[in-house]
Amino acid sequence: MSSAYLGSDVADQDLAVDCQTTTSNSWSSVSQYALDQGGPELHPFQRLGADFTNIAAFEHLRSIVRQYPDKLAISDGANRLTYSQLLRSVETLSCQIAAAVPDGQAIGILQANSAWYPIAMLASMTAGRPSVPLNARDPGSRILEIVAGARLSAVLGEGNVRPDGLPHRVSWIDVSTSVASQAGQVSQPYSVSVDAPAIVLYTSGSTGRPKGIVNSQRSLLCRVQQYVDACHINSDDVFLPLTGPATIAGCREILAALLTGATLHLVEVEAVGLRAVQRLVRSEGVTITYLVPALLRALMADGPAEAFHSLRVARIGGEKVPWTDIALLRKAVSDTCLIQIGYSSTETTGSQWFLPRDWPEHGDSVPVGWLLPGITFAIVDEAGGRVQPGRSGELLIRSPYVLLGHWEDGAVVPATSDPDDPGFRIFATGDLVRLDDQGLLHIVGRKGRQVKINGRRVEPAELERVLRCAPSVADAVAIVAAATELVAFVVPRRSAEATFSDELRQLVRTNLPPPLRPLRLHTIAEMPRLPSGKVDITTLAEMDLSARETAATARPLEPRGKLTAQQVVQRAWTSILNTRVAAGRWDDAGGDSLKLLHCVMEIESAIGQELGLEAFTVGMSLDEMVKAVVSAQAGDQSARAERHNPPILFLFPGSVGYGPSLAAFAAAMGKVTRVAPIRYPALALILRGQNSLADMADAAVEQIRRAQPSGHVRLLGHSLGGAVAFEVAARLLAAGRTVKFVGILDTSLVGERSAYLETFTRTFNRIRTNRVSAYRMACRALAKVAVKMRREAQLVQLLDRYAQGQFNATSFRTKLELQEVLRARAFFQWLTEPKPALPITGTLFRCARPGMTLAIGWDRVFAHLDVIPIVGTHIDLVIEPHLATNRPLIEKAVAQTYSPTESRKLEYKSST
């Protein structure tokens, strides 16, 4: 496959920025050195070898699948795929891509951060079609602009509903349906060059429009090889990259995990919240993560003890890393965790190193490491000449691994090759850097106007273009303030109305991603200019500073007599946004979705209560945020929710608790019901005496009372949760509440006979298929022995006293297993106790249980019982592939209990 190459005036403008002439004697070569220097030098792993970048990613994947066919490859909470399932999915989808997309054309990927994204990316590479990842959280207008500019002929999406405005000529391919419906199809071997265009990543462009940066498989595999060889990544590692998939870092993390046999966990941080991420790191034993400094600060600021102690490597990149962030990270991780600092861009690799614990702090930010082998570089002044040692200049990189060029009108506009060696391409990074006397690279700043915000590259010209398109705007200029803040100035036309600023904010919201939305938007009478006619940036910066100081004194903080919620929100708002005043709307005040997650977590810590993320939006005002907190504290979720939101369904988890799989299941039910998870007393409370199923039921009743003080109640319980839901229903009925639905997800009241051989076989298969690890089973065995000897409290004391340092992860895992075993003991004790007969209908969702009665005991405790057969087993009935069959059955059963008014709300929501 060979993609068309052409020239373009628009693309040439960007390439003129990217490429800069320099004299041949300005280049310096980077000698080979051990990438694991200062890192995990003794950690076992398989070195990838010199030919790794010469072999296509699909061939590497096939090799891994032969070694680990039944090992868990990817999990996103709702979908879990083994390596053999991953390979079949990639093969199947690649066939459809090859058939739908002509050779040489690109295909879009519009996916959330789910298991389907890596499948789509790998299938595109396998078929030899360049993929164009589209950020699902970007405004629709920006996505459509990229679709048109890239001349996409098809998009790999999710679901069978096309996005509004997608041209009819663009095919819409639902990945999950395609993989399932053609599961038997095996791809033909495609001849794909590792030097052909493989992926096109769009970033903010200096022309004011997004620009597509083209990378080959060779350049992607080079990043993977350097990462693996530095961090000694192997099949025992568990990845949780905390970056979007439509980024070069996201691609590296995905490929590094899947081409080494590691397990890859994916999560939408903005959807699940920071606390859910903390729980996921702990529950899955994550060993490697990547994150940008802004997310690091939010995630580590209020993490529970030991939340990140399983981490072996924490890689930080995307922007300059302050020393204060390192101190924060050191407090959160174990002493053995390695901190890797990396510097790269979408166009090129750069530098990396492992930061020593005793490295002295100099300057505001951490050095970004040693330049990587395989590149030559130059640090040049404005004229292109070499700067003196220790002085700063622009970094130029010359390498066969830099970008191939830009994607313009469906083809590659090639980057300028080195005239002395056409196999090398030159990229001017735009970063001002210096090398210290130890050879470490320091980032000084940016050349020109481009900046990075939350790890995403931002070009102010793109904001200016959108503002100038507004009919009411005569002129617009965007500047970057000293604290890396994007600030806009607009001159209105005479026809502008009083709502001018609000309309512009809405225009920006609907056309640009969050990093390109200005922190402050100033309306001015005329644009200040220098005698040369250029915009006076210095005067604009002074105007912005003056306006900030005026705003800071215009509205003092509220007196102490206000509600506690008001004070809590104000304190969190001003702390996260680093302002003295809490006023206006969150995004207008400089907040984005990541800062909002941090703010919510600060509020949760202050009030001692978790909050539903659905109540918080980046466009909300201070007063709306206060109301959301007050409503949550009062348990008045109905007042907080939109009037068309569906009814609440309380979800009772099993003994493990509310984890990622149930959270993904709950999110998938969102169109039919609002799922509210119930939480049971944790280990500390269990050891203090709240150790019975009745205690769990009492805690659940209190949560229901707060969340839904009146109205019809609906309950759904899985495993242990089925028993708790039954007890809660009995309590609610006794209190005069109406219980409209009690759903039981495969809980048995009659017990299940199991021979020792069957138990052993089941446990062995769970270990073999990576549902549990042998290490986890050992921790569980220890917990069971302690419970059997009634020494659980003593075990916890021993763990707290002696299991420190490198044994912290073992302590945490053993406590989790102990908590689960104690909850299970309460369940089995409850089974032996007499139970009331409830005068309502129960609904049993029953998996196949050969040799057992259809009702498995529930017909004795309900006046009437509906039994609905479902697929899968007790432990995987709410994850794929079984979820696709079971979820509609559960939704239908719940919806059948809705009143006409509730059904109308559901219909309204479905139509919006």
PDB file of C-alpha atoms in Angstrom, residues 608-780:
ATOM      1  CA  GLY A 608     -17.222  13.449  53.885  1.00  0.00           C
ATOM      2  CA  GLN A 609     -19.572  12.256  51.156  1.00  0.00           C
ATOM      3  CA  GLU A 610     -19.159  11.088  47.562  1.00  0.00           C
ATOM      4  CA  LEU A 611     -21.034  13.127  44.961  1.00  0.00           C
ATOM      5  CA  GLY A 612     -22.565  12.055  41.673  1.00  0.00           C
ATOM      6  CA  LEU A 613     -20.559  13.505  38.774  1.00  0.00           C
ATOM      7  CA  GLU A 614     -23.695  13.895  36.672  1.00  0.00           C
ATOM      8  CA  ALA A 615     -24.659  16.931  38.773  1.00  0.00           C
ATOM      9  CA  PHE A 616     -21.486  18.867  37.841  1.00  0.00           C
ATOM     10  CA  THR A 617     -20.699  20.455  34.472  1.00  0.00           C
ATOM     11  CA  VAL A 618     -17.931  22.740  33.241  1.00  0.00           C
ATOM     12  CA  GLY A 619     -20.530  25.394  32.381  1.00  0.00           C
ATOM     13  CA  MET A 620     -22.137  25.574  35.826  1.00  0.00           C
ATOM     14  CA  SER A 621     -22.098  28.677  37.991  1.00  0.00           C
ATOM     15  CA  LEU A 622     -20.946  28.952  41.581  1.00  0.00           C
ATOM     16  CA  ASP A 623     -24.546  29.058  42.814  1.00  0.00           C
ATOM     17  CA  GLU A 624     -25.435  25.966  40.789  1.00  0.00           C
ATOM     18  CA  MET A 625     -22.480  24.108  42.263  1.00  0.00           C
ATOM     19  CA  VAL A 626     -23.573  25.068  45.772  1.00  0.00           C
ATOM     20  CA  LYS A 627     -27.111  23.849  45.045  1.00  0.00           C
ATOM     21  CA  ALA A 628     -25.759  20.547  43.760  1.00  0.00           C
ATOM     22  CA  VAL A 629     -23.810  20.030  46.981  1.00  0.00           C
ATOM     23  CA  VAL A 630     -26.732  21.066  49.188  1.00  0.00           C
ATOM     24  CA  SER A 631     -29.044  18.688  47.320  1.00  0.00           C
ATOM     25  CA  ALA A 632     -26.591  15.827  47.707  1.00  0.00           C
ATOM     26  CA  GLN A 633     -26.202  16.523  51.419  1.00  0.00           C
ATOM     27  CA  ALA A 634     -29.962  16.558  51.854  1.00  0.00           C
ATOM     28  CA  GLY A 635     -30.355  13.423  49.768  1.00  0.00           C
ATOM     29  CA  ASP A 636     -32.622  15.310  47.378  1.00  0.00           C
ATOM     30  CA  GLN A 637     -31.391  13.847  44.125  1.00  0.00           C
ATOM     31  CA  SER A 638     -34.757  14.363  42.507  1.00  0.00           C
ATOM     32  CA  ALA A 639     -34.434  18.126  42.957  1.00  0.00           C
ATOM     33  CA  ARG A 640     -30.924  18.009  41.563  1.00  0.00           C
ATOM     34  CA  ALA A 641     -31.742  15.902  38.512  1.00  0.00           C
ATOM     35  CA  GLU A 642     -33.323  17.162  35.339  1.00  0.00           C
ATOM     36  CA  ARG A 643     -37.076  16.643  35.238  1.00  0.00           C
ATOM     37  CA  HIS A 644     -36.769  14.193  32.356  1.00  0.00           C
ATOM     38  CA  ASN A 645     -34.190  11.940  34.053  1.00  0.00           C
ATOM     39  CA  PRO A 646     -35.343   8.317  34.377  1.00  0.00           C
ATOM     40  CA  PRO A 647     -36.159   6.760  37.770  1.00  0.00           C
ATOM     41  CA  ILE A 648     -33.453   5.558  40.143  1.00  0.00           C
ATOM     42  CA  LEU A 649     -32.401   1.912  40.337  1.00  0.00           C
ATOM     43  CA  PHE A 650     -30.381   1.046  43.449  1.00  0.00           C
ATOM     44  CA  LEU A 651     -27.637  -1.434  42.592  1.00  0.00           C
ATOM     45  CA  PHE A 652     -26.382  -3.797  45.307  1.00  0.00           C
ATOM     46  CA  PRO A 653     -22.955  -5.271  44.420  1.00  0.00           C
ATOM     47  CA  GLY A 654     -21.542  -8.618  45.467  1.00  0.00           C
ATOM     48  CA  SER A 655     -19.031  -9.149  48.241  1.00  0.00           C
ATOM     49  CA  VAL A 656     -16.229  -7.581  46.172  1.00  0.00           C
ATOM     50  CA  GLY A 657     -18.056  -4.253  46.161  1.00  0.00           C
ATOM     51  CA  TYR A 658     -18.764  -1.712  43.442  1.00  0.00           C
ATOM     52  CA  GLY A 659     -15.918  -2.111  40.953  1.00  0.00           C
ATOM     53  CA  PRO A 660     -15.185  -1.096  37.346  1.00  0.00           C
ATOM     54  CA  SER A 661     -17.305  -3.864  35.767  1.00  0.00           C
ATOM     55  CA  LEU A 662     -20.449  -2.894  37.671  1.00  0.00           C
ATOM     56  CA  ALA A 663     -19.688   0.801  37.117  1.00  0.00           C
ATOM     57  CA  ALA A 664     -19.541   0.248  33.359  1.00  0.00           C
ATOM     58  CA  PHE A 665     -22.750  -1.803  33.519  1.00  0.00           C
ATOM     59  CA  ALA A 666     -24.425   1.006  35.459  1.00  0.00           C
ATOM     60  CA  ALA A 667     -23.304   3.598  32.910  1.00  0.00           C
ATOM     61  CA  ALA A 668     -24.646   1.470  30.065  1.00  0.00           C
ATOM     62  CA  MET A 669     -28.089   1.410  31.747  1.00  0.00           C
ATOM     63  CA  GLY A 670     -28.224   5.223  31.703  1.00  0.00           C
ATOM     64  CA  LYS A 671     -30.885   5.548  29.010  1.00  0.00           C
ATOM     65  CA  VAL A 672     -33.408   3.506  30.978  1.00  0.00           C
ATOM     66  CA  THR A 673     -32.568   4.215  34.607  1.00  0.00           C
ATOM     67  CA  ARG A 674     -30.292   6.202  36.868  1.00  0.00           C
ATOM     68  CA  VAL A 675     -28.214   3.586  38.654  1.00  0.00           C
ATOM     69  CA  ALA A 676     -27.251   4.494  42.223  1.00  0.00           C
ATOM     70  CA  PRO A 677     -24.680   2.079  43.693  1.00  0.00           C
ATOM     71  CA  ILE A 678     -25.030   0.949  47.306  1.00  0.00           C
ATOM     72  CA  ARG A 679     -21.907   0.767  49.431  1.00  0.00           C
ATOM     73  CA  TYR A 680     -21.457  -1.629  52.336  1.00  0.00           C
ATOM     74  CA  PRO A 681     -19.538  -1.079  55.596  1.00  0.00           C
ATOM     75  CA  ALA A 682     -15.802  -1.288  54.868  1.00  0.00           C
ATOM     76  CA  LEU A 683     -13.263  -3.479  56.652  1.00  0.00           C
ATOM     77  CA  ALA A 684     -12.673  -1.059  59.521  1.00  0.00           C
ATOM     78  CA  LEU A 685     -16.395  -0.973  60.368  1.00  0.00           C
ATOM     79  CA  ILE A 686     -16.716  -4.736  59.943  1.00  0.00           C
ATOM     80  CA  LEU A 687     -13.980  -5.274  62.509  1.00  0.00           C
ATOM     81  CA  ARG A 688     -15.789  -2.885  64.861  1.00  0.00           C
ATOM     82  CA  GLY A 689     -18.909  -5.030  64.825  1.00  0.00           C
ATOM     83  CA  GLN A 690     -20.867  -4.098  61.683  1.00  0.00           C
ATOM     84  CA  ASN A 691     -20.289  -7.588  60.378  1.00  0.00           C
ATOM     85  CA  SER A 692     -23.727  -8.976  59.559  1.00  0.00           C
ATOM     86  CA  LEU A 693     -25.925  -8.813  56.507  1.00  0.00           C
ATOM     87  CA  ALA A 694     -28.425  -6.888  58.628  1.00  0.00           C
ATOM     88  CA  ASP A 695     -25.762  -4.185  59.124  1.00  0.00           C
ATOM     89  CA  MET A 696     -25.302  -3.995  55.370  1.00  0.00           C
ATOM     90  CA  ALA A 697     -29.063  -3.657  54.907  1.00  0.00           C
ATOM     91  CA  ASP A 698     -29.296  -0.915  57.533  1.00  0.00           C
ATOM     92  CA  ALA A 699     -26.520   1.046  55.814  1.00  0.00           C
ATOM     93  CA  ALA A 700     -28.270   0.606  52.471  1.00  0.00           C
ATOM     94  CA  VAL A 701     -31.632   1.817  53.803  1.00  0.00           C
ATOM     95  CA  GLU A 702     -29.983   4.991  55.059  1.00  0.00           C
ATOM     96  CA  GLN A 703     -28.389   5.597  51.641  1.00  0.00           C
ATOM     97  CA  ILE A 704     -31.750   5.097  49.936  1.00  0.00           C
ATOM     98  CA  ARG A 705     -33.471   7.420  52.383  1.00  0.00           C
ATOM     99  CA  ARG A 706     -30.975  10.158  51.591  1.00  0.00           C
ATOM    100  CA  ALA A 707     -30.978   9.617  47.833  1.00  0.00           C
ATOM    101  CA  GLN A 708     -34.730   9.036  47.385  1.00  0.00           C
ATOM    102  CA  PRO A 709     -36.723  10.076  50.439  1.00  0.00           C
ATOM    103  CA  SER A 710     -40.030   9.391  48.696  1.00  0.00           C
ATOM    104  CA  GLY A 711     -41.488   7.668  45.646  1.00  0.00           C
ATOM    105  CA  HIS A 712     -41.306   4.191  44.160  1.00  0.00           C
ATOM    106  CA  VAL A 713     -38.143   2.242  45.033  1.00  0.00           C
ATOM    107  CA  ARG A 714     -36.419  -0.207  42.687  1.00  0.00           C
ATOM    108  CA  LEU A 715     -33.649  -2.572  43.753  1.00  0.00           C
ATOM    109  CA  LEU A 716     -31.240  -4.814  41.852  1.00  0.00           C
ATOM    110  CA  GLY A 717     -28.732  -7.060  43.607  1.00  0.00           C
ATOM    111  CA  HIS A 718     -25.950  -9.312  42.342  1.00  0.00           C
ATOM    112  CA  SER A 719     -24.711 -12.305  44.334  1.00  0.00           C
ATOM    113  CA  LEU A 720     -24.464 -11.151  47.984  1.00  0.00           C
ATOM    114  CA  GLY A 721     -26.272  -8.003  46.821  1.00  0.00           C
ATOM    115  CA  GLY A 722     -29.379 -10.051  46.056  1.00  0.00           C
ATOM    116  CA  ALA A 723     -29.665 -11.010  49.710  1.00  0.00           C
ATOM    117  CA  VAL A 724     -29.056  -7.420  50.873  1.00  0.00           C
ATOM    118  CA  ALA A 725     -31.646  -6.119  48.391  1.00  0.00           C
ATOM    119  CA  PHE A 726     -34.209  -8.591  49.768  1.00  0.00           C
ATOM    120  CA  GLU A 727     -33.576  -7.468  53.351  1.00  0.00           C
ATOM    121  CA  VAL A 728     -33.782  -3.816  52.305  1.00  0.00           C
ATOM    122  CA  ALA A 729     -37.091  -4.460  50.545  1.00  0.00           C
ATOM    123  CA  ALA A 730     -38.471  -5.990  53.750  1.00  0.00           C
ATOM    124  CA  ARG A 731     -37.400  -2.943  55.776  1.00  0.00           C
ATOM    125  CA  LEU A 732     -38.806  -0.454  53.275  1.00  0.00           C
ATOM    126  CA  LEU A 733     -42.148  -2.252  53.085  1.00  0.00           C
ATOM    127  CA  ALA A 734     -42.347  -2.306  56.887  1.00  0.00           C
ATOM    128  CA  ALA A 735     -41.727   1.460  56.878  1.00  0.00           C
ATOM    129  CA  GLY A 736     -44.594   2.039  54.440  1.00  0.00           C
ATOM    130  CA  ARG A 737     -42.497   2.616  51.293  1.00  0.00           C
ATOM    131  CA  THR A 738     -43.553   1.268  47.891  1.00  0.00           C
ATOM    132  CA  VAL A 739     -41.094  -1.209  46.385  1.00  0.00           C
ATOM    133  CA  LYS A 740     -41.860  -1.568  42.681  1.00  0.00           C
ATOM    134  CA  PHE A 741     -39.006  -3.831  41.649  1.00  0.00           C
ATOM    135  CA  VAL A 742     -36.643  -6.286  43.335  1.00  0.00           C
ATOM    136  CA  GLY A 743     -34.258  -7.864  40.834  1.00  0.00           C
ATOM    137  CA  ILE A 744     -31.964 -10.738  41.825  1.00  0.00           C
ATOM    138  CA  LEU A 745     -28.919 -11.333  39.620  1.00  0.00           C
ATOM    139  CA  ASP A 746     -28.275 -15.067  40.002  1.00  0.00           C
ATOM    140  CA  THR A 747     -28.204 -15.286  43.810  1.00  0.00           C
ATOM    141  CA  SER A 748     -29.098 -18.752  45.099  1.00  0.00           C
ATOM    142  CA  LEU A 749     -30.916 -19.380  48.379  1.00  0.00           C
ATOM    143  CA  VAL A 750     -30.479 -23.143  48.304  1.00  0.00           C
ATOM    144  CA  GLY A 751     -26.720 -23.459  48.089  1.00  0.00           C
ATOM    145  CA  GLU A 752     -24.784 -25.309  45.453  1.00  0.00           C
ATOM    146  CA  ARG A 753     -23.073 -28.652  45.901  1.00  0.00           C
ATOM    147  CA  SER A 754     -19.470 -28.585  44.697  1.00  0.00           C
ATOM    148  CA  ALA A 755     -16.898 -31.338  44.918  1.00  0.00           C
ATOM    149  CA  TYR A 756     -13.299 -30.544  45.785  1.00  0.00           C
ATOM    150  CA  LEU A 757     -12.220 -31.502  42.262  1.00  0.00           C
ATOM    151  CA  GLU A 758     -14.770 -29.091  40.753  1.00  0.00           C
ATOM    152  CA  THR A 759     -13.626 -26.306  43.069  1.00  0.00           C
ATOM    153  CA  PHE A 760      -9.997 -26.923  42.182  1.00  0.00           C
ATOM    154  CA  THR A 761     -10.771 -27.008  38.449  1.00  0.00           C
ATOM    155  CA  ARG A 762     -12.794 -23.792  38.633  1.00  0.00           C
ATOM    156  CA  THR A 763     -10.015 -22.017  40.546  1.00  0.00           C
ATOM    157  CA  PHE A 764      -7.355 -23.270  38.130  1.00  0.00           C
ATOM    158  CA  ASN A 765      -9.344 -22.029  35.133  1.00  0.00           C
ATOM    159  CA  ARG A 766      -9.848 -18.608  36.736  1.00  0.00           C
ATOM    160  CA  ILE A 767      -6.080 -18.313  37.214  1.00  0.00           C
ATOM    161  CA  ARG A 768      -5.356 -19.614  33.703  1.00  0.00           C
ATOM    162  CA  THR A 769      -7.711 -17.104  32.063  1.00  0.00           C
ATOM    163  CA  ASN A 770      -6.346 -14.274  34.229  1.00  0.00           C
ATOM    164  CA  ARG A 771      -9.631 -13.620  36.022  1.00  0.00           C
ATOM    165  CA  VAL A 772      -7.580 -13.887  39.183  1.00  0.00           C
ATOM    166  CA  SER A 773      -3.853 -14.257  39.739  1.00  0.00           C
ATOM    167  CA  ALA A 774      -2.064 -16.899  41.777  1.00  0.00           C
ATOM    168  CA  TYR A 775      -0.787 -14.024  43.936  1.00  0.00           C
ATOM    169  CA  ARG A 776      -4.352 -12.912  44.657  1.00  0.00           C
ATOM    170  CA  MET A 777      -5.396 -16.480  45.489  1.00  0.00           C
ATOM    171  CA  ALA A 778      -2.532 -16.686  47.993  1.00  0.00           C
ATOM    172  CA  CYS A 779      -3.725 -13.473  49.683  1.00  0.00           C
ATOM    173  CA  ARG A 780      -7.260 -14.858  49.725  1.00  0.00           C
TER     174      ARG A 780
END
